[in-house]
Structures are given as structure tokens and as C-alpha cells.
Coordinates of C-alpha atoms in Angstrom, one line a residue:
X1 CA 0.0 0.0 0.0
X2 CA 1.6 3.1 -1.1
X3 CA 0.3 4.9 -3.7
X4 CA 0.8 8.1 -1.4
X5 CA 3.6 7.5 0.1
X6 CA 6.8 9.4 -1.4
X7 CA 10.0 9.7 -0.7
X8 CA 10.4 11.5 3.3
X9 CA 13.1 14.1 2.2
X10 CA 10.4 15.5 -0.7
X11 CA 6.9 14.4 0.7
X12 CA 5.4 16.6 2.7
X13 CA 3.9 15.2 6.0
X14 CA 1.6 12.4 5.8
X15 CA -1.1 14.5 7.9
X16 CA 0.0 17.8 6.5
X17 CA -2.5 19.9 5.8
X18 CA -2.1 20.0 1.5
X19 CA -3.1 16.2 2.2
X20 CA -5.8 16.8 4.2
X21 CA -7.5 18.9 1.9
X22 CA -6.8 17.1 -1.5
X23 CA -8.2 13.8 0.4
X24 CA -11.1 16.1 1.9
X25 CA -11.8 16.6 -1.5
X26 CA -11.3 12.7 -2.8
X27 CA -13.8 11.9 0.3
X28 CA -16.5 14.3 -0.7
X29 CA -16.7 12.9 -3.8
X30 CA -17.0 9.4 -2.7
X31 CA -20.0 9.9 -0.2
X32 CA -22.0 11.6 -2.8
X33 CA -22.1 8.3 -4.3
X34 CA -24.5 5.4 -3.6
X35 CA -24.0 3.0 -0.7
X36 CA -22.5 0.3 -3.7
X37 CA -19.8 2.9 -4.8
X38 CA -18.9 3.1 -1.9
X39 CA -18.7 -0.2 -1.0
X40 CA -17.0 -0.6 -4.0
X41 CA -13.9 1.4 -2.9
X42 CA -13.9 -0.1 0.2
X43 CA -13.6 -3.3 -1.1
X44 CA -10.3 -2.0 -3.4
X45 CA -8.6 -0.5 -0.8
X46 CA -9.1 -3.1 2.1
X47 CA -9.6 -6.4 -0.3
X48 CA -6.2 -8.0 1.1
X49 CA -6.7 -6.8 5.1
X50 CA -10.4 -7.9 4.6
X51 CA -9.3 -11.5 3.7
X52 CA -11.9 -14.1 3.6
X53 CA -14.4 -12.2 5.6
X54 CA -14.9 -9.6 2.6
X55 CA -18.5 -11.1 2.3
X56 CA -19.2 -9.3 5.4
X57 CA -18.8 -5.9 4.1
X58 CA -21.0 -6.6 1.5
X59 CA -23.8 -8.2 4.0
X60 CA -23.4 -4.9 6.1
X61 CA -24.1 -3.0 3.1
X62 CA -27.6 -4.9 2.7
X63 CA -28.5 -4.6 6.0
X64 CA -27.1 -0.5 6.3
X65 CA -29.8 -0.1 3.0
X66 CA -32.6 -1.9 5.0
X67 CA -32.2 0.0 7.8
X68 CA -32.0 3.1 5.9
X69 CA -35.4 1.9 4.5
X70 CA -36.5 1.7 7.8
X71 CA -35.5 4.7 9.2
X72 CA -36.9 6.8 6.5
X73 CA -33.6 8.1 5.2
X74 CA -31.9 8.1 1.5
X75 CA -28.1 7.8 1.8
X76 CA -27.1 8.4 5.3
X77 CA -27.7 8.4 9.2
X78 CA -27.9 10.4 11.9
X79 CA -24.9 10.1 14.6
X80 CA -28.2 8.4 17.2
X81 CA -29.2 6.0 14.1
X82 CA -25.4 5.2 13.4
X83 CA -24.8 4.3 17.2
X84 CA -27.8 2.0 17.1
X85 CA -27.1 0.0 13.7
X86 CA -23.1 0.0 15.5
X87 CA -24.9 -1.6 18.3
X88 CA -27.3 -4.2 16.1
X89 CA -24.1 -5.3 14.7
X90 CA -22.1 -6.6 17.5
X91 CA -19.6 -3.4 18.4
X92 CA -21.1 -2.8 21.8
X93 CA -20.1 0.6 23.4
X94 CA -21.6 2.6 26.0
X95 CA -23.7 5.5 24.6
X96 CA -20.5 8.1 25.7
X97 CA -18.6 5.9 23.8
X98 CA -20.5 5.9 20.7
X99 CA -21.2 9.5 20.5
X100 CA -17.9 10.3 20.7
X101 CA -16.3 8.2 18.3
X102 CA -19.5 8.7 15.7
X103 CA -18.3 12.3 15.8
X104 CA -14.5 11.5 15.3
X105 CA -15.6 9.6 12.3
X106 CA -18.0 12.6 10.8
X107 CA -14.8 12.7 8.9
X108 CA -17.1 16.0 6.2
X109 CA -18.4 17.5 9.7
X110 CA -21.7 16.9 8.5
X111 CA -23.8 15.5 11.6
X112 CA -24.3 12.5 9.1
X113 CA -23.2 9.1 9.0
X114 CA -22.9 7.5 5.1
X115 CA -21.7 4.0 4.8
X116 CA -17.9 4.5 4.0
X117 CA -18.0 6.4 7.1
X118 CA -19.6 3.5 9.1
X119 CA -17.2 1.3 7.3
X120 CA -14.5 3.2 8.7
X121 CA -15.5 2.9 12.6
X122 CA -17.2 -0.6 12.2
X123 CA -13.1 -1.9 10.5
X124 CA -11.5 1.1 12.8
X125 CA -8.8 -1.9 14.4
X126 CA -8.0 -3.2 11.2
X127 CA -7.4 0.3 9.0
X128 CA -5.5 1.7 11.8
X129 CA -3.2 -1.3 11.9
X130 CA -2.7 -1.4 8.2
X131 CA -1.9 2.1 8.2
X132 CA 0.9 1.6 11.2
X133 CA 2.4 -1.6 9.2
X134 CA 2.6 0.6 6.0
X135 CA 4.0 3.8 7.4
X136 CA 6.2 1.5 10.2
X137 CA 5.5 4.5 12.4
X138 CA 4.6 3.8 16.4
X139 CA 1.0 2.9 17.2
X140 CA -0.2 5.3 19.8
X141 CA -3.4 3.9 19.9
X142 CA -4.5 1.0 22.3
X143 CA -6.3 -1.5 20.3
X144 CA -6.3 -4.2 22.5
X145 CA -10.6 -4.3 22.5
X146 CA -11.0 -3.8 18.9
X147 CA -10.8 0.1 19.1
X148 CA -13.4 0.6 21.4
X149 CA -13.2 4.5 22.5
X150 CA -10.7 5.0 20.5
X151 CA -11.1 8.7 19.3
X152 CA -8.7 11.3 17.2
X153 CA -8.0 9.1 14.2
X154 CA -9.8 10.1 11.8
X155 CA -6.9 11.6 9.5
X156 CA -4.9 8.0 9.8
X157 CA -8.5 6.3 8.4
X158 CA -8.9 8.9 6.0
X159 CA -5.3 9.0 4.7
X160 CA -5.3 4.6 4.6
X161 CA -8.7 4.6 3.0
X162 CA -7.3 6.9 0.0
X163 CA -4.3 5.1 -0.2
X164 CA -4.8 1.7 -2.5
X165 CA -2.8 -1.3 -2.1
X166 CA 0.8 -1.1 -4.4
X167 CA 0.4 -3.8 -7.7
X168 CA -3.2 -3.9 -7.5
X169 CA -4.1 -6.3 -9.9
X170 CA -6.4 -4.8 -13.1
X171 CA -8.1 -8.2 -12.8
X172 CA -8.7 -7.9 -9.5
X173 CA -10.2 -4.4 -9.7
X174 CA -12.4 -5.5 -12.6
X175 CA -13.7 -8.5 -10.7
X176 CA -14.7 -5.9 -7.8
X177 CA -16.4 -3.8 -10.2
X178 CA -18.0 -6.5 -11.8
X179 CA -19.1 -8.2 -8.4
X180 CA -21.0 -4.8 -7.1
X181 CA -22.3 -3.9 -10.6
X182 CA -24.4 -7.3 -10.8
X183 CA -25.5 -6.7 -7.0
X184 CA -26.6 -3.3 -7.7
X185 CA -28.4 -4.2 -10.9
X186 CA -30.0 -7.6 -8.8
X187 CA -31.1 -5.3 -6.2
X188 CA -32.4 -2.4 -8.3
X189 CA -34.7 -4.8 -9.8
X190 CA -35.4 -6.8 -6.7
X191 CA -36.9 -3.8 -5.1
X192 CA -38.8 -2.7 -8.7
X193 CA -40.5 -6.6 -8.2
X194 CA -41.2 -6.5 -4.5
X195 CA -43.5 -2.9 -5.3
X196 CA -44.9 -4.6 -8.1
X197 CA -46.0 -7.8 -6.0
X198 CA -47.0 -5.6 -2.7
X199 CA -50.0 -4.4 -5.2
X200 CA -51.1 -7.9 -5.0
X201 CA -53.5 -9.2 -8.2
X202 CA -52.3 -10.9 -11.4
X203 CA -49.4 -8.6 -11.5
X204 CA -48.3 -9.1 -7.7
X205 CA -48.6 -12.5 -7.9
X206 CA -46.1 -12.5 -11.2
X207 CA -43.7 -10.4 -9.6
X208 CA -43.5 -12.8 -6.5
X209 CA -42.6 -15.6 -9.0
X210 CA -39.9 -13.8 -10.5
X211 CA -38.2 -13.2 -7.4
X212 CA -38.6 -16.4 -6.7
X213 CA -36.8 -17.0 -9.7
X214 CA -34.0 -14.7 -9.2
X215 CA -33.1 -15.7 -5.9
X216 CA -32.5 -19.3 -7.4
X217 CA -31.0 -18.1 -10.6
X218 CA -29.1 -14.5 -9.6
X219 CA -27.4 -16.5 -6.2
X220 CA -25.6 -19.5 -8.9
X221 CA -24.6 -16.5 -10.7
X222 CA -23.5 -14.4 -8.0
X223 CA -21.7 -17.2 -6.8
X224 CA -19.6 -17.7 -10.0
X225 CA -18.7 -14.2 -9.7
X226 CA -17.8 -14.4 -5.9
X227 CA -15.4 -17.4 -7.5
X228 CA -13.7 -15.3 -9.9
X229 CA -13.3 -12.6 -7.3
X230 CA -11.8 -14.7 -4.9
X231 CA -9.3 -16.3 -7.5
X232 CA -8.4 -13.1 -8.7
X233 CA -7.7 -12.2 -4.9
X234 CA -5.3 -15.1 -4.2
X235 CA -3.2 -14.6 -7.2
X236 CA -3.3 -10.0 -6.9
X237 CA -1.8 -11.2 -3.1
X238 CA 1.4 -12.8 -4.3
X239 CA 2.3 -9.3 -5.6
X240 CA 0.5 -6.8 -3.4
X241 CA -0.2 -6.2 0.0
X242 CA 2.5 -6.8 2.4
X243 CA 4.7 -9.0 -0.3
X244 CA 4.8 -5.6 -2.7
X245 CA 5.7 -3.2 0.1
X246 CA 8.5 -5.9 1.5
X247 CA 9.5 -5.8 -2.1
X248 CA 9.3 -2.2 -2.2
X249 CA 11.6 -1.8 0.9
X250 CA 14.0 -4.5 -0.2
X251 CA 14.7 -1.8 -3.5
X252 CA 14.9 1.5 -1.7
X253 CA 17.5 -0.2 1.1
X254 CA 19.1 -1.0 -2.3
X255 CA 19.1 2.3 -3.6
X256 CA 20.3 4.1 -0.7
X257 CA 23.3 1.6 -0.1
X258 CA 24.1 2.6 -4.3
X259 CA 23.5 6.4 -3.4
X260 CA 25.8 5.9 0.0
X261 CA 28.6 4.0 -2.1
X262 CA 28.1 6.3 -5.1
X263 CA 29.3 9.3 -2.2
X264 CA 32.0 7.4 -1.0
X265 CA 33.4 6.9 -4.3
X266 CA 33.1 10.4 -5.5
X267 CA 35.3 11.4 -1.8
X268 CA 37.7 8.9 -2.8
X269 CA 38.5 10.3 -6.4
X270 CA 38.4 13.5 -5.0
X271 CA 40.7 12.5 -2.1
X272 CA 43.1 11.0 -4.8
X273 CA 42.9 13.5 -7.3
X274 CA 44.3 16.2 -4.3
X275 CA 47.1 13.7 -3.0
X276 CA 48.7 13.5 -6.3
X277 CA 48.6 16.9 -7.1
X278 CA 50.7 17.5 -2.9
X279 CA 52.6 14.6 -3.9
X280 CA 53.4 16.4 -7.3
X281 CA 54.5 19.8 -5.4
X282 CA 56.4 17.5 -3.0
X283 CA 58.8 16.3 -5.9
X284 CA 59.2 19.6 -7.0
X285 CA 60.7 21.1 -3.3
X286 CA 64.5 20.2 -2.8
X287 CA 64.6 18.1 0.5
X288 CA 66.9 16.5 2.5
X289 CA 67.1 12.8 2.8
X290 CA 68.1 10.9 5.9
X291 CA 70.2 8.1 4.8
X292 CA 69.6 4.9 6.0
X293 CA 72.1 3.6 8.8
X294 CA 72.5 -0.3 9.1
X295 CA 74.2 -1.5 11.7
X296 CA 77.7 -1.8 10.4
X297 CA 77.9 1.4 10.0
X298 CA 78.8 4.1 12.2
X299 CA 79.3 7.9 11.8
X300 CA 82.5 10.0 13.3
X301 CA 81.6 13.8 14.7
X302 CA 78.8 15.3 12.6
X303 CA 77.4 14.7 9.5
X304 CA 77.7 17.2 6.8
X305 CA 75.5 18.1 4.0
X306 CA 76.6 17.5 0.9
X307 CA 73.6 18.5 -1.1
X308 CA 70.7 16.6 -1.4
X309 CA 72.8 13.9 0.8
X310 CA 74.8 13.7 3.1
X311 CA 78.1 11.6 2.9
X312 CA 78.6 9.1 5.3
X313 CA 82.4 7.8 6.8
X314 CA 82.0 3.9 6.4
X315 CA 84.7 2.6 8.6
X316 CA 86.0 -1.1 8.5
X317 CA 84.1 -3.7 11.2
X318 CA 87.6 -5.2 12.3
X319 CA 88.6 -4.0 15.5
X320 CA 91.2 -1.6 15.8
X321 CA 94.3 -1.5 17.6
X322 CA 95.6 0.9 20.2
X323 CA 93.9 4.4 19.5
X324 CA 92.4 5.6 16.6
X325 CA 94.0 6.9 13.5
X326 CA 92.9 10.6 14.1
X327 CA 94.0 10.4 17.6
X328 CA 97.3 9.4 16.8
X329 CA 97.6 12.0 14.2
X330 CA 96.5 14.4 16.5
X331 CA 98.9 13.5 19.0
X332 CA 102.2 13.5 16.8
X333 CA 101.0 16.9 15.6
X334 CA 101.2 18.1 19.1
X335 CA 104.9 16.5 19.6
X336 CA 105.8 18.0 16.3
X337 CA 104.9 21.5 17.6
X338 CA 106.6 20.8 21.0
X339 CA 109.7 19.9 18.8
X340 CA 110.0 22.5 17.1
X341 CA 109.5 25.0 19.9
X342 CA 112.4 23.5 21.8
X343 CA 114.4 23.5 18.8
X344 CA 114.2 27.5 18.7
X345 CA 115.2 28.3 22.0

């Protein structure tokens, strides 16, 4: 799942406000639609987190329209009628709880409930947690009883509903499309027969028969579509879902070790491009070099420079006898001198 969610350095907050409003905008589209449209995009956002029990939604969406029927209302409910079908349909909260989180999830600030919105508080747990796995952020919300009284989420549900899963299969789609455009069209016309056969007479009595008809005939062929949905479902999860966004991760680790190598190349040329041009000014400044001194050799008084080297006194390893050349050289020079003094006087 990540249609929306770019790169961190570029992307602007995930509950910025820019997002809010452009999915604000996506949201008041979608509830001005029917209750099947909506269920619709439900169903393609959800279809993998939903698993198995994607029937349901579709069971809650006949039973949202009856009581709809019941209540006297068109498309939506009041926050009272929302708590009481929340109730009917096993999320049991205490009335402070209800009216509080009906009015978290009045995500258009209406005062009305639609189905997408009911959708979104009766699946509240399992939205919130998709929407954690896929950001890999810190849930901050205790969901230990299903979400119950769990308030100030509504951007999170918003944000996850409006975000579709990554390498959602076209065949998939088109199964889901298919699947609610045959229930809308069986129920249209189920509803066009059951006014017919409430007028009783010849006509009545020929409209009951051709429900009875359909509900034999239209259930073998919702059933073959229910097939092909959930066939299409299996094989769109291999690549989508939690497998795509592990895939997805696996490439941008990639892509920031190649951009984190790529860097440390570039310092390295860079690095050897400025020693050789030091080592190059280097060879072009006379120095001095200190000869290397092995152990046999040994030098006598100071060392004198004699340009670029210096010129070492190698002496022979034998050992010598009495004192040292110089010494004795010194020493006879000093006689001579004595010598020659005495000579004078």
C-alpha cells in the first residue's frame, strides 16, 4: 500500500494539511455516491486486510440499505441511528462511547453518518493497523478491545482509506467492479418486483414468481462471480499487499546503499585527485634525505651536508688496535709542535 507515500526528504507530511484537503476533496466525492460505490472502494482498498471475511462488508451494506429503508432516510444516518445499527451489529459501546467516536468519524463534519464512514469505525482496528504496518511508524493507539473508544484518528483512516494497495491487480479491480455492478443491478430490480408484488392481483402474484426465480438463478450467478473474485484475490496477493511493500523496501535499502557507495566513491577520487597533485609539489621542493644507517655502519663527529645527501664515513668492522687513526695523528702533531718549539730556544 503506497500509492501516497513518497519519498520523506520530498513528501510533505503524511497529515499535513495540503493532504488533508486534497483527500477532503477525494472523500466528498466518494460519499455523494451510492451506498454500492462506496462499497465498492472499500472493497479496493481493504480487499487484502479484509481477507476471507470480505462477504461481510458486503452483508453490512444490505442490511445499512434496510435500515435506511426503515428509518426513513436516502443515503445516510444520523450520529443516534449510526450508534444504534453500530450496536445491532455486534460493536457494543456505551452510549458516551459511541457518541464520541461517531463524531471523530463525521470525517465531512456533517452531523451525518454514510456507509464509508460506518465502514471506517465498524473496521476502525483493522485500518489503523494497516496504516501503522505501512508507514512503520509507532502505534499510539490502544487497540487491545477492537478500538473501542478509540477517538482522534480520523486523519490515519482517512489517509489509509485513500491510499490503495501497491500492484493492485487490473483483474482484480475489474472482478470488484463487476461483483458490485451485478448486486446493484440484482437489487435495483429486486426492489422494482417487490413494489410490483405488494400491489397484489395478477401482476403481484407474477412479480413474486420472478423473485422467486431470481433468488434461485441471480445467487448460482453471484456465486460464480464471488469465484472469480476470490481467484483473482489469491493470485493479486502474491504481488500486493504486504509482499509488494517488503518488495518495495528491499529496493529503496538498495538504492540508498548505491546512493551511500556512489558518495564514497566520489570522496575517494576527490581524495586521490588532491594527494597527487601535494605529492606532485612534494617532488618539485629540494629536501633533505636521511640516509639509512644499518648496523655496520657508524658515523665520526657530525654529518655534513653534501647537497641533497649527506656523505657518510664507512669505517672497517675489524677491531682496531691501540687508539684511533685521528688520535694518533692528533697526538704527533702536538709533539711536532713541542719539537719545534724547543728547537728555537
Amino acid at each position: 500500500r503506497n500509492q501516497l507515500f513518497l519519498a520523506f526528504c520530498i513528501a510533505p507530511p503524511p497529515t499535513s494539511n495540503n493532504m488533508v484537503k486534497d483527500l477532503q476533496g477525494k472523500f466528498d466525492a466518494l460519499v455523494s455516491k451510492d451506498t454500492d460505490a462506496q462499497l465498492e472502494f472499500f472493497l479496493k482498498s481493504f480487499i487484502f486486510e479484509l481477507g476471507d471475511s470480505w462477504k461481510e462488508v458486503c452483508d453490512l451494506s444490505k442490511k445499512f440499505k434496510k435500515y435506511l429503508k426503515d428509518q426513513t432516510e436516502k443515503r445516510d444516518l444520523n450520529h443516534v441511528q449510526a450508534s444504534n445499527f453500530l450496536q445491532q451489529n455486534g460493536k457494543t459501546r456505551t452510549g458516551l462511547e459511541r457518541k464520541k467516536e461517531c463524531k471523530d468519524i463525521d470525517l465531512n463534519s456533517d452531523g451525518r453518518i454514510c456507509f464509508v464512514e460506518y465502514l471506517l469505525l465498524h473496521y476502525k482496528a483493522m485500518i489503523l493497523k494497516s496504516y501503522y504496518n505501512r508507514t512503520e511508524k509507532k502505534m499510539t493507539e490502544d487497540l487491545s478491545n477492537d478500538g473501542v473508544g478509540v477517538t482522534g484518528c480520523g486523519p490515519k483512516l482517512l489517509e489509509e482509506l485513500f491510499t490503495l494497495p501497491m500492484g493492485l491487480d487490473p483483474k482484480l479491480v475489474a472482478a470488484i467492479e463487476e461483483f458490485t455492478a451485478k448486486k446493484r443491478a440484482r437489487e435495483k430490480k429486486m426492489a422494482k418486483l417487490e413494489k410490483r408484488a405488494e400491489k397484489g392481483g395478477v401482476l403481484g402474484k407474477a412479480a413474486r414468481n420472478e423473485i422467486e426465480q431470481m433468488m434461485s438463478q441471480d445467487l448460482t450467478a453471484m456465486n460464480r462471480i464471488e469465484l472469480t473474485l476470490n481467484a483473482a484475490k489469491k493470485k493479486g496477493k502474491k504481488e500486493s499487499g504486504a509482499a509488494a511493500l517488503e518488495k518495495k523496501k528491499k529496493a529503496e535499502e538498495q538504492a540508498k546503499k548505491a546512493k551511500l557507495q556512489a558518495g564514497r566513491n566520489k570522496m575517494a577520487a576527490m581524495a586521490a585527485m588532491f594527494g597527487g597533485a601535494k605529492k606532485a609539489m612534494l617532488n618539485k621542493t629540494k629536501t633533505k634525505v636521511t640516509p639509512n644507517i644499518d648496523s655496520r655502519t657508524k658515523t665520526l663527529g657530525k654529518l655534513k651536508s653534501k647537497g641533497p645527501r649527506q656523505k657518510l664515513k664507512k669505517v672497517s668492522s675489524r677491531p682496531r688496535d691501540g687508539l684511533a687513526p685521528w688520535v694518533k695523528k692528533d697526538i704527533k702533531a702536538k709533539r711536532g709542535s713541542i719539537t719545534g718549539d724547543s728547537k728555537k730556544e
